[in-house]
Each structure stands twice: as C-alpha cells, then as structure tokens.
Amino acid sequence: MIPSNSASVASAALLGELLRRRRQMAMGRRQMAMGRGGPRAALSRACLSVVSVCRRRRRASGRRSSRMQKISVLLFLAWVSFLFYAGIALFTSGFLLTRLELTNHSSCHEPPGPGSLPWGSQGKPGACWMASRFSRLVLVLVDALRFDFAQPQPSHGPGEPPVSLPFLGKLNSLQRILEIQPHHARLYQSKADPPTTTMQRLKALTTGSLPTFIDAGSNFASYAIVEDNLIKQLTNAGRHVVFMGDDTWKDLFPGAFSQAFFFPSFNVRDLHTVDNGILEHLYPTMDGGEWDVLIAHFLGVDHCGHKYGPHHPEMAKKLSQMDQVIQGLVERLENDTLLVVIGDHGMTITGDHGGDSDLEISAALFLYSPKALFPRVPPKEPEIVPQISLVPTLALLLGLPIPFGNIGEVMAELFAEAEDSQPHSSALAQASALHLNAQQVSRFLHTYSAAAQNLQVKELHQLQNLFSKASADYQRLLQSPQGAEAALQTVITELQQFLRGVRAMCIESWARFSLGRMAGGAALLAAACFLCLLVSQWATYPGFHPLLLTPMACGLASTIVCAGLLATTGLKLDPVVLGAMAAVGSLLPFLWKAWAGWGSKRPLAALFPIPGPVLLFLLIRFAAFFSDSFVVAEARATPFLLGSLILLLVAQLHWEGKLLPPKLLTIPRLCFSASAGQPRHSGTHALGLGVGLLLCIRLAGLFHRCPEETPACHSSPWLSPLASMVGGRAKNLWYGACVGALVALLAAVRLWLCRYSNLKSPEPSVLFVRWGLPLMVLGTAAYWALASGADEAPPRLRALVAGASVVLPRAVAGLAASGLMLLLWRPVTVLVKATTGTPRTRTVLTPFSGPPTSQADLDYVVPQIYRHMQEEFRGRLERTKSQGPLTVAAYQLGSVYSAAMVTALTLLAFPLLLLHAERISLVFLLLFLQSFLLLHLLAAGIPITTPGPFTVPWQAVSAWALMATQTFYSLGHQPVFPAIHWHAAFVGFPEGHGSSTWLPALLVGANTFASHLLFAVGCPLLLLWPFLCESQGARKRWQPLGNEAEARVRPEEEEEPRMEMRLRDAPHHFNAALLQLGLKYLFVLGIQILACALAASILRRHLMVWKVFAPKFIFEAMGFIVSSVGLFLGIALVMRVDGAVSSWFRQLILAQQR
Amino acid sequence: MKDTDIKRLLYTHLLCIFSIILSICIPSFFLENFSILETHLTWLCICSVFVTAVNLVLYLIVKPNASSKRSSISYKVTRFLKCCIYFLMSCFFFHVIFVLYGAPLIELVLETFLFAVILSTFTTVPCLCLLGPNIKAWLRVFSRNGVTSIWENSLQITTISSFIGTWLGAFPIPLDWERPWQMAIERKKMCRSFCVPGMVLGTVTQ
C-alpha cells in the first residue's frame, strides 16, 4: 500500500499559482455555495489535466535554456577540475623527478680508466677487467628474506624455552655452514635502498644503481631495463644464464636467458606455485650442467608475508622449505661455483614492504663457496653492507666488466685471497678491485654529469679530487710493489671514501626538484582554489551563466597558440606544460572578465563568505598538512576535527535558538519571537543526531591502521581478511557479523526508500532495488564464505570453490553495473496512480453566502471555488470521455532526486565493499549511517529559501569533505604505499590478470579511494536533503493547526510540502546551486591538495619528505582526481534525473491531452 | 551599581586565578616529590578542589543573585544535593564526550575522568553557583541574547573560553606522543590561559 503520509504530490506547486490566477474569476461568483473542510486533504492528489495546461507553454520555452544551463554547468565544473589537474601535473613533474637512465655500456675491451689492468688478469682465459675467481654462480633470490629470518639464533641452554616466533631460526643450514666452514661462508645484513618494491630491487641488484621513487608505482608493469646490467654483461660474455621463478624478470630482461622457467608473480595469495615450479626444475637443471649462472627467484616467503604476515605458522613452513632448498644446493655445489642467497628486501610486522622502515630495508645476504674464500672467520655480528655492493662484487668475481651505471662498492673482503698468507698481496688485491670499481664509478659520474646536470657541482668536484688523489696513490704503490702496508691501507680507505661519497651524493641529488615547475603548479592550484571561491559566490547572481562558457574558448585558443609557438620554435612538446599553458590561458581571461563584470558594484568583503568557525577549521586543516606529525596522525586528527565541527553545529543551532522551542527560552523581560524562528526540530532530536554521529565516528575509528611511525600504536586486528584468522568459532561469529552488516545496510536503504520513495513503482530501477540488491547481498555473503574458508574446502569441491570465487564477485559487479544502467535509463521512481473520476469522499459543503469581507475570507474562499471548478470540470470531462485516466496522482515526486542518488550510492557501495576485507563491511554500514545522521543534522540548520537562490552552507561542505577523509582512514587505509590493499586486485581474479595492468590498477584504486568516490557522488545530497526533511517539518507544523481559526489565518501553510519539487520550480536557481555546491566541494578538496603541494615543496629537504609528504601528496592528488570525477558524475546524475522528470511531465501532459 | 558589580567581578576572577597559582605552590610544602609534570594526577585533584572551594566561598560572600525566596534548611539541603548530582553528571558527561572524541576507553581511564572533573570545576561549578541547578537557565544563558546580567555575561565568556581552551589543548597531542597523558596538563594550562583573557575581556567590555 502507499504510505499516505509521504504522498507528496505532483505539481502541488502549480496549484498555488493557479489559485492566484483564478482569484479574479472567483470574485465574481460570490454566490456560489462552497464547501468547508481541509482543502489540503482534497488537493492532495492534484488534477494535472487542469493545471498543466496553464504552465505548459511557459515550461516549453524554459526547457531549452535550462538544458543549456545544465550543459554549461557541467562543462564549467569539468574545466575547473582540469585547472586542478593541470596544476597537479605541473607540480608533480617538478617534484617527482626521475633519474636519467644512461644507455652506455661497459665492455671488456675498454677498461674504465687509464692505467694497466690489475695484476694477474692479463692473459688468463675468461679474464676481463679482472681475472674471474668463479666460473659459475648460483643466485638464490628469496623474495622478502628479512635479515632476522636468516640470523643465527644463539643456542639456548637446556632450561630456556625455545624461540616462539615462527620466523626465527628456521634457516638452520646457514647457521651450520657458518659454524662448520667459517672461511667458506659469510652472512651479511644488506641494506636495500627504498623503495623496497621487488621491481626496484631487481633493477638495483642488476644495475647497481638507485631506482628512484617515481618507479615505485609501476610495480605492476615492469619494463625492460635499458641501463647496463649484470645479465646483459653475462649474455655479452657468452655465459649461459638460466632463470626460474618470478616472471617480473621476463619483463625486465626480455630474451636474455638461455633457458627460463617463469611463473606468475602477481597472485600474492598463492604461496606455492612459484616455489614448487622452481623446485621442479632446479635440481635437474643444476645436474644437467648446461648453465653458467643459475638464478632462482622464490616468491613464497613474500607472498606468505602478504597473506598471513611473518608471525603466522605458515611462515615457519615456508622458511623451512627454503632451508631445505639451500641445503640441497650446497650439497650439489662444485668447487668453481659461488652460491649467493639474498633477500631483495625485508617486510614489516604486517608482512608488507615498499617503504624505508628498518624492517623493510634489512635483508639477508649469504655467500658460500666450496673453496675457502675469506681470510678471517666471520665477525660475531654480521656486517652491514649496502645491497648494491653485490653488483660490482659479482661482476669482478665472475670476470665481467662492472655495469656502467653502478655506484656500488665492491665488498673488498671477498678479494683478499684466503690461501695466500701474505697480507700484502691480499691487501693489494683488494685495492686493485676497489680501484677498478672507483674508476668505473668515476667514469659514470663524468658521463652522467655531462648528460644530466643534476648533480651538485661542488660535491662532484670534491669527489673528483678525492678520486684523483687516491688513484695517484694507487699508481705509485703499483710502481713500488714493496710499499708499506700502511700506505696500502690508506689507499683502500681513500677509495672506499670516494665510493661512499658518490653513493651519498647520488642518493641526495636524485631527488632533485625543478623549482620553477613546482612553483608554477602550486600557483595554478592556488589560482584554481581562488576561482572556486569566487565563482561559488557569483553563481547565485543572475546573468552569470553566459560567462561560464567563455573559458573553454579561451583555453582552446591559448592551447593552439601555445602549441603553435612551441612547434615553430622547435622545442619539445611537453603535454604537462601544454596543459598548464591552456589552464593559465583560460583562467586569466575569465578572471579578468569576471572582475570587470563584478566591478565596483558589490563590496569585496562579499567575496569571502566563509563563516568564521568554518574558516578556522579549514585553516587548521590547511596548516596540519605542513607538520609531519599531523600528517601521520591525520587518522586521529580528522575524526577530532569532524567531531568538533559537529558539536559546533549543534551549539550553533542552540545559540541561534533553533534547537529549543522558544517558550523554554523566553523570559519575561525579553521578547524572542522576533529573532528566534520556528524550530524545525526538537532539541533532543538535534542533540541525539550529534551524539549519534560522534558515536559512529568513534566506532569507525576502531578500524584504524597504524602508521609505521608510531610504534606504540597497534593496528586494529579487524582489518585483516577473515581467511587469516585461526580460530574457527571466532571466524564464524565475525562472518555472521559481516553478513549482518550487509543485511542491515540493505534493510536501512530499503527502509529509507520505502519511507521517502515507493518500492511499489513498476519502474525497472525500483524493481532492481527490490530484487537485485538482495541478490547482490547474497552473492557477497557467499563470496565471503568461500574466501574465508577456501583453504578448508574438501578437495572434491576445490574446483567448484575456485570457480565460484571467480564468478561471484564478477556477478555482483555486473549486477551493480546493470542496476546503474537501469537507473540512468529510467531515473524517475515515481508511482503514478491514475484515479478515474470516481467521486471521492467529499467533505461537507457548508454554504457561504455574501461577499467575502476580508482577506482572510478571500483566502479561505478561493480554494473552495477552485475545488468546485475542478469537480465540475472533471465531471464534464467524464461525461465526454467515459474512459481513460483523468487525474493522476504521483507519489514520491518530492524525493525523486534523492531517491535516485541513494539508489546509485547503494549500487556503488556494494562492489566497493566486495573489494575490501570482510569486516570492513561494518565500516560501510557506519559510513551510510553517519552520512545519514550528518545530513539530517545539517538539514536542521539550513533554512529553505523557497523561491531560491538555494545555497549549501560552507560548514556542510566542509563536514562532508572531512567525513570523506575520516572514512578513508577507517576503511583501513593510510597514505603510504605499503599500506595499499593489493589483494583487492584479486577479487574476482584469483589467478591474476595476465599482462593487463589497467584492471588491477582500477580495482586497487577503487579499493583505496572508495570513500572519496562515494562521498563525492553523494555530494548533491547536501543540497537535496533539507528539502527532503521539509515533509517532516511540515507534518509537525500541521498538528497544532487543527482549529479553523488558525487555518483561516494562514492559508499558505496549507500547501502540501513540495519538497524537492521546489528545486524544479526554479530551474535556474537549481542549476546555480548545483554549480555552487560543486565548486565549494572542489574548493575544500583543492585547499587540501594545495596544502600538500606547498608542504612538499617547502619541506623538500625534510627528513620525512619521501616517507610522509610525497606519498601524502600523491594520495591526496589521486583522491582529488577520484573525487572530482565522482562529483561530476553525481551532479550529472541529478541533472539526468531532472531531465527525466521533465520528460515525464511532458509525457503525462500528452497522455492527458489525448 | 554597575561599577561595583564590575569591581566585584574583577576581584572574583583574580581570586580564581590566585587559587590556581596557590594550588601549584602550596602542595609543594606539604607533599614530597610534588611537581606539576610528574604527579599531575594529584595536582589535578588539588587544583579542582581549590577552584571549587574558592568558587563556593565567593558565591557565599558575593551572592550575585540573592533572590531565593525560600530559605528553609530542607530546601537548601535538596538544592545542595541537586548541585552535587549535577556536578557528577557533568563529570560523566564530559568523560563520555572525551571518549567519543578519541580518548582511550579503558587505559588511562583515571586520567580521562580527572580531566573531566577539572573541566567540570571550570564550567559546571560556576554555573551551579550562579544559576543554581536549573538547566533551563543554563540553556538560556548559553544562547544568543540570553544574558541578563553582567555576571551571566562573564559566566558565558569564561565557560566558552574554557571549552575552547580544552579543545585547543588537544592539538599538541600528535606532536608529543612520547608523553601521552601529560597532555592533560597542557590542556589544563591552555584552558586556563584562555580563560584569563576571556575574563578580562568580559570585565572590560561591560
């Protein structure tokens, strides 16, 4: 049945006007008998056939201009977004510089510098720059082998309990070898350079260089290395390189291996495929002997870390397996073979990596040779070496040239000859290796500084001096071989000093910034923010809209001019610069024109309309981006700010007397009736909303992930997927809770739609809400059940489970997409009821005779006349046409916009929810709940200006943006790369994606920026909600107006609440309000990105810039892009609904006319 | 009339500030190892007691609204009891608000509660003294145009500035996470330092 209370009525709005038009006529018919009694009740179903005729002509003319307005509003929003994008791109291109990759190569015939090649290398077979010490190499790369995984455990006494951590002491064979053969093996703690992502590490481990930050994001798609590298040198020297393992190598070194067994690396949930594949081929290949260099890249440990974390029993199993592998290899090694076991990076306590925390950059490095290699026994505490030291060391040990771009330093210890008891010759060998290395690095520096000019000249000069001195010393020593031991040591120290100096300088200067671009980008961002502020003020003034399209033309013109200029001058066409030029070219004329239009007509103070407290909040938020502590603590600071803003809203309501009925406040001496308006909500209502919001925010705060900078903080255990839980009972309970949250979300949305809209309507989108949403819930729940218990499934059902976990998420996403399509196709969810002209339960007509004497009489009489005429008209129509609907009652027209919005948001939320871990569904429930509460609270404070202009206050927009940020954190995100939920890429694609990169990127992006997207799309609700709440307010007002005296006095009150139809009645104001809302939201987001950019540029030499500010900027920029797109879509959706309502009206009228 | 009121107002505020200073100085004579930073809990208690006492004494002496018509003992006792209940309720209310604002639920419960107590002494106790246990009157004072006398005006300003000071006191927390709840004191100091100019402003503007 139709809920009668929400029967908001089609074109009740039109009736008011009709009443006024007919007033004249009614005056003449004063003798007409008229009925009394609630005209409202009778009018509650409007007679469109009468009304629409009057307005039809007017609307037809307004329709076209309205559509033009809509298009110009959307274009303008797109243009403003483009300004921001151009600013972001310009800033990014200046801030995140890439290192120049040189394509030069070292070659055997070309020694790195003048002077004879060292000692003993000439004439020997296989000798290049130096005689090779090993002819074969087995490189075992265990991904994420942290140093402490391999660290020997002190043997504990009989009384002590054994170590309990699952990853400690599992690599027993290393320990045994180190104890038994101290001269053959050595364990190092190698320090990887951030970013600690596998591809960057592989690049570093083969080129000996420092891949920069900008590469961090391209871990999905790794591309061939163009720089000189070890693999290339090996191939050039004709060695057979056999590879097995991670298929990242395939992209990095296409066609470089004589034999290769690649296994997919992307699926982090799969612990065994890669490792088992390697083991299948490893020993046969080794025994076959068709190899010179054998590389095996195991991924199991890394994947185990990602899936379970290091503290899981699975990690112990994995490490034991690695231990067996090493054992097996050691047994098979021949005398001329070197075994290297290395971890490319470490992992955090949650098993992630990518950043630069100690746990992430410390990796194990283990060397073993069947013949004695080291002159001394290993030190108690393993030595710390930079990871890239391995590159020159291996190159020289294998008799290869050191890769051209290497800046690593050879591990001198390995070049001391162990059997040789003479300390002098051993030191000389070390010095010669170091000298070769230094020559190579110096050559590289020379070439690089000539090509790129981003090394610091002064330091470069100092280093060159140091090198020439050391080199001269070395040459002198060579001339007099019986030189002193001390002199040799000095040379070694000098060379090492030089190499370390170069490395330090490179680390520092490969983060060089282009200040001009950074300043330009920041200025563009600031200008765009200013523009948003300005235009959001002007948008409500009439005559503004024609101005909106000018920037497009200007921008296009300036782009063409700029492109032409650049083309004629022959400069390289940089799309970033071109975009920025276009932005500036369109911005300046617009501002100038707008300024001229603004002129001196209005005071400048009106330009800055943000009320004080909100300005303060925005300033605090702006300032907080400049402190790394606050950026790190943003997850806690944002809820605090949001809570403060909410309490401020409640307090403001109270302060202005809107919270409490005035009778509580009036005291005899003062009269309040002038200042305090009618309260639309009772005090407890608003207070309850506020406290409920605070509670929701606090609860959502329980789902937080700690930044690594705060060691005292513990991440919420609820963020991990259910599959990682060990207890069966707790898992089931949690699963129940998650499904409960899903069902609650569904029920809440349906309840809301039931209340404000109609689930009975036969429209396809409504049908979809009724039947499609439960299906989606069912699919999600089933998928979670499979995902959380997939490992426990009986083997018979494995295939079924695997198939279902592919199909279910895709089905849910497909359902959601089809639902959105349906919604776009038929967004009007109005139930139209045709009532044939059956006589309604008529109210008693009390006769009214004589002329109306007062205005009150008139106001009372006119509706009655109208009613009478309507009845008569209908009667006549009925007589002429006996069939066909004559009057039409349209239910839920008053909430048609927000119903579409809420449906769209729900449809968006479900696929996003599927991308998160199961327990995050509770946060999604909270998200909907708290935005609902916030909207209600805001609606309580926003007055409805009936004829327009409509505005959304700043505090509403700021609270909305703050809530988006707060939800970002409570969905378990942090603005750092290791915290990205990579597993989202496997939802629906458990086997990985093959070579496509955009799909996983899209999935991970949707997971990361889910809250940005949802809140941006839902932004128009801020405008719509106060009108939606009008129905409640109106109903409350109705109750005291029972007595007829009052009803006579205030006939205006007797109109049906028209709710969102008020917006439709003033299309110009509606469009302006949408534009204003969009610009305000963009402004609030824009100052965040501006603050990030400024912070990153001002603090670019800060210790934390790569750890905190740069990732924050990147996340904020991505979030801004997602938000602006979402905002655009949301506003476009509202406009689509508006268009559909218009055409619906048209169809209705046509149907009536027939 | 007005001048004398302003004078009295000024004196009461000076006395309040003086009592806080006393609460810092005096305990160091009696208690060993007393310092604001290390034994902040003790100090919070003492400060709260001092301020309450001063407020009560001032109320009894000054009697800004000596208009109680009934003066029977039982009425006074019920009024006093009501005040106590209100005070306790406000403490719990503030505690709940702090927890909602992000204070830990279980750890540091004592610190949080003491902080709620001291905030109550700065806000609720003057309200109770001046307006009595009458929620309606409170609501009236804290709304626009609701102030009727200079006393209420000063009450409004001091209370609101106390809240603002407390709120501002939360900002150093992220900067200083090594000493988590020493912040109570920071908040307290902030709170007071914002109260004082507020009071002076209040007196001057009248």
Short mmCIF file of N, CA and C in Angstrom, two decimals, chain B residues 43-113:
data_model
loop_
_atom_site.label_atom_id
_atom_site.label_comp_id
_atom_site.label_asym_id
_atom_site.label_seq_id
_atom_site.Cartn_x
_atom_site.Cartn_y
_atom_site.Cartn_z
N TRP B 43 47.97 16.81 41.33
CA TRP B 43 47.79 18.24 41.16
C TRP B 43 46.42 18.55 40.57
N LEU B 44 45.99 17.70 39.67
CA LEU B 44 44.67 17.93 39.09
C LEU B 44 43.60 17.91 40.18
N CYS B 45 43.72 16.92 41.08
CA CYS B 45 42.75 16.82 42.18
C CYS B 45 42.79 18.09 43.01
N ILE B 46 44.02 18.48 43.40
CA ILE B 46 44.16 19.62 44.30
C ILE B 46 43.61 20.88 43.65
N CYS B 47 43.96 21.03 42.39
CA CYS B 47 43.52 22.23 41.68
C CYS B 47 42.00 22.28 41.63
N SER B 48 41.43 21.12 41.34
CA SER B 48 39.98 21.06 41.25
C SER B 48 39.34 21.43 42.57
N VAL B 49 39.89 20.87 43.65
CA VAL B 49 39.34 21.17 44.98
C VAL B 49 39.47 22.65 45.28
N PHE B 50 40.63 23.22 45.01
CA PHE B 50 40.86 24.63 45.29
C PHE B 50 39.85 25.51 44.57
N VAL B 51 39.72 25.24 43.29
CA VAL B 51 38.85 26.11 42.50
C VAL B 51 37.42 26.00 42.97
N THR B 52 37.01 24.76 43.27
CA THR B 52 35.64 24.59 43.76
C THR B 52 35.44 25.36 45.05
N ALA B 53 36.42 25.22 45.95
CA ALA B 53 36.29 25.89 47.24
C ALA B 53 36.20 27.39 47.03
N VAL B 54 37.07 27.93 46.23
CA VAL B 54 37.07 29.38 46.02
C VAL B 54 35.76 29.84 45.42
N ASN B 55 35.29 29.05 44.48
CA ASN B 55 34.02 29.41 43.86
C ASN B 55 32.89 29.43 44.87
N LEU B 56 32.87 28.40 45.73
CA LEU B 56 31.80 28.32 46.73
C LEU B 56 31.87 29.49 47.68
N VAL B 57 33.08 29.74 48.14
CA VAL B 57 33.25 30.83 49.12
C VAL B 57 32.82 32.15 48.50
N LEU B 58 33.25 32.35 47.30
CA LEU B 58 32.89 33.61 46.63
C LEU B 58 31.38 33.72 46.48
N TYR B 59 30.81 32.58 46.14
CA TYR B 59 29.36 32.61 45.98
C TYR B 59 28.68 33.00 47.27
N LEU B 60 29.16 32.42 48.36
CA LEU B 60 28.53 32.71 49.65
C LEU B 60 28.74 34.17 50.03
N ILE B 61 29.88 34.72 49.69
CA ILE B 61 30.16 36.10 50.09
C ILE B 61 29.45 37.07 49.18
N VAL B 62 29.62 36.84 47.88
CA VAL B 62 29.14 37.87 46.95
C VAL B 62 27.65 37.78 46.71
N LYS B 63 27.16 36.57 46.57
CA LYS B 63 25.74 36.35 46.31
C LYS B 63 25.23 37.21 45.16
N PRO B 64 25.62 36.91 43.99
CA PRO B 64 25.21 37.75 42.87
C PRO B 64 23.70 37.75 42.63
N ASN B 65 23.06 36.65 42.88
CA ASN B 65 21.61 36.69 42.71
C ASN B 65 20.94 36.21 44.00
N ALA B 66 20.91 37.09 44.94
CA ALA B 66 20.33 36.75 46.24
C ALA B 66 18.82 36.88 46.15
N SER B 67 18.23 35.92 45.52
CA SER B 67 16.79 36.08 45.30
C SER B 67 16.01 34.85 45.72
N SER B 68 16.69 33.94 46.44
CA SER B 68 15.93 32.76 46.84
C SER B 68 14.92 33.15 47.90
N LYS B 69 13.71 32.86 47.57
CA LYS B 69 12.65 33.32 48.48
C LYS B 69 12.54 32.39 49.66
N ARG B 70 12.63 31.09 49.34
CA ARG B 70 12.52 30.15 50.46
C ARG B 70 13.90 29.93 51.04
N SER B 71 13.97 29.88 52.32
CA SER B 71 15.29 29.71 52.93
C SER B 71 15.27 28.62 53.99
N SER B 72 14.36 27.68 53.82
CA SER B 72 14.31 26.62 54.82
C SER B 72 15.52 25.70 54.63
N ILE B 73 15.85 25.01 55.71
CA ILE B 73 17.03 24.14 55.68
C ILE B 73 16.85 23.03 54.65
N SER B 74 15.66 22.44 54.65
CA SER B 74 15.45 21.30 53.76
C SER B 74 15.60 21.74 52.31
N TYR B 75 15.11 22.92 52.01
CA TYR B 75 15.25 23.42 50.64
C TYR B 75 16.72 23.57 50.27
N LYS B 76 17.47 24.12 51.21
CA LYS B 76 18.89 24.31 50.93
C LYS B 76 19.60 22.98 50.74
N VAL B 77 19.21 22.02 51.60
CA VAL B 77 19.86 20.71 51.50
C VAL B 77 19.56 20.06 50.16
N THR B 78 18.27 20.09 49.77
CA THR B 78 17.94 19.47 48.47
C THR B 78 18.66 20.20 47.35
N ARG B 79 18.74 21.49 47.48
CA ARG B 79 19.43 22.26 46.44
C ARG B 79 20.89 21.85 46.34
N PHE B 80 21.49 21.70 47.52
CA PHE B 80 22.89 21.32 47.53
C PHE B 80 23.09 19.92 46.93
N LEU B 81 22.19 19.02 47.35
CA LEU B 81 22.31 17.66 46.82
C LEU B 81 22.13 17.66 45.31
N LYS B 82 21.19 18.43 44.86
CA LYS B 82 20.94 18.53 43.43
C LYS B 82 22.20 19.02 42.71
N CYS B 83 22.82 20.03 43.34
CA CYS B 83 24.05 20.56 42.74
C CYS B 83 25.09 19.46 42.62
N CYS B 84 25.24 18.68 43.70
CA CYS B 84 26.23 17.61 43.67
C CYS B 84 25.93 16.64 42.53
N ILE B 85 24.66 16.28 42.43
CA ILE B 85 24.28 15.33 41.37
C ILE B 85 24.58 15.91 40.01
N TYR B 86 24.26 17.17 39.84
CA TYR B 86 24.53 17.82 38.56
C TYR B 86 26.02 17.79 38.26
N PHE B 87 26.79 18.06 39.30
CA PHE B 87 28.24 18.09 39.09
C PHE B 87 28.74 16.72 38.63
N LEU B 88 28.28 15.71 39.36
CA LEU B 88 28.71 14.35 38.99
C LEU B 88 28.28 14.02 37.57
N MET B 89 27.03 14.39 37.27
CA MET B 89 26.54 14.07 35.93
C MET B 89 27.36 14.78 34.87
N SER B 90 27.72 16.00 35.17
CA SER B 90 28.51 16.73 34.16
C SER B 90 29.87 16.07 34.00
N CYS B 91 30.43 15.57 35.15
CA CYS B 91 31.71 14.86 35.03
C CYS B 91 31.58 13.67 34.10
N PHE B 92 30.54 12.88 34.32
CA PHE B 92 30.36 11.70 33.48
C PHE B 92 30.09 12.09 32.04
N PHE B 93 29.32 13.15 31.89
CA PHE B 93 29.00 13.61 30.54
C PHE B 93 30.28 14.00 29.80
N PHE B 94 31.14 14.76 30.49
CA PHE B 94 32.38 15.16 29.83
C PHE B 94 33.26 13.96 29.54
N HIS B 95 33.22 13.00 30.47
CA HIS B 95 34.02 11.80 30.25
C HIS B 95 33.58 11.11 28.97
N VAL B 96 32.27 10.98 28.84
CA VAL B 96 31.74 10.32 27.64
C VAL B 96 32.15 11.10 26.40
N ILE B 97 32.06 12.42 26.49
CA ILE B 97 32.43 13.23 25.33
C ILE B 97 33.90 13.03 24.98
N PHE B 98 34.75 12.99 26.01
CA PHE B 98 36.19 12.79 25.74
C PHE B 98 36.41 11.46 25.05
N VAL B 99 35.72 10.44 25.54
CA VAL B 99 35.91 9.12 24.93
C VAL B 99 35.42 9.16 23.49
N LEU B 100 34.30 9.83 23.27
CA LEU B 100 33.81 9.93 21.90
C LEU B 100 34.79 10.70 21.03
N TYR B 101 35.51 11.61 21.65
CA TYR B 101 36.47 12.39 20.87
C TYR B 101 37.76 11.66 20.64
N GLY B 102 37.88 10.45 21.18
CA GLY B 102 39.05 9.68 20.84
C GLY B 102 39.93 9.31 22.01
N ALA B 103 39.57 9.68 23.25
CA ALA B 103 40.36 9.24 24.38
C ALA B 103 40.18 7.74 24.52
N PRO B 104 41.22 7.03 24.96
CA PRO B 104 41.08 5.58 25.05
C PRO B 104 40.02 5.18 26.07
N LEU B 105 39.37 4.08 25.77
CA LEU B 105 38.21 3.71 26.57
C LEU B 105 38.62 3.14 27.91
N ILE B 106 39.61 2.28 27.92
CA ILE B 106 39.94 1.54 29.14
C ILE B 106 41.24 2.03 29.76
N GLU B 107 42.29 2.10 28.95
CA GLU B 107 43.52 2.61 29.53
C GLU B 107 43.33 4.08 29.87
N LEU B 108 44.07 4.53 30.83
CA LEU B 108 44.07 5.95 31.18
C LEU B 108 42.70 6.45 31.59
N VAL B 109 41.89 5.53 32.12
CA VAL B 109 40.53 5.93 32.47
C VAL B 109 40.56 6.96 33.58
N LEU B 110 41.50 6.81 34.50
CA LEU B 110 41.57 7.73 35.64
C LEU B 110 41.94 9.12 35.16
N GLU B 111 42.92 9.18 34.27
CA GLU B 111 43.33 10.48 33.75
C GLU B 111 42.17 11.17 33.05
N THR B 112 41.50 10.40 32.22
CA THR B 112 40.39 10.99 31.48
C THR B 112 39.33 11.50 32.43
N PHE B 113 39.04 10.69 33.44
CA PHE B 113 37.97 11.11 34.35
C PHE B 113 38.39 12.34 35.13
#
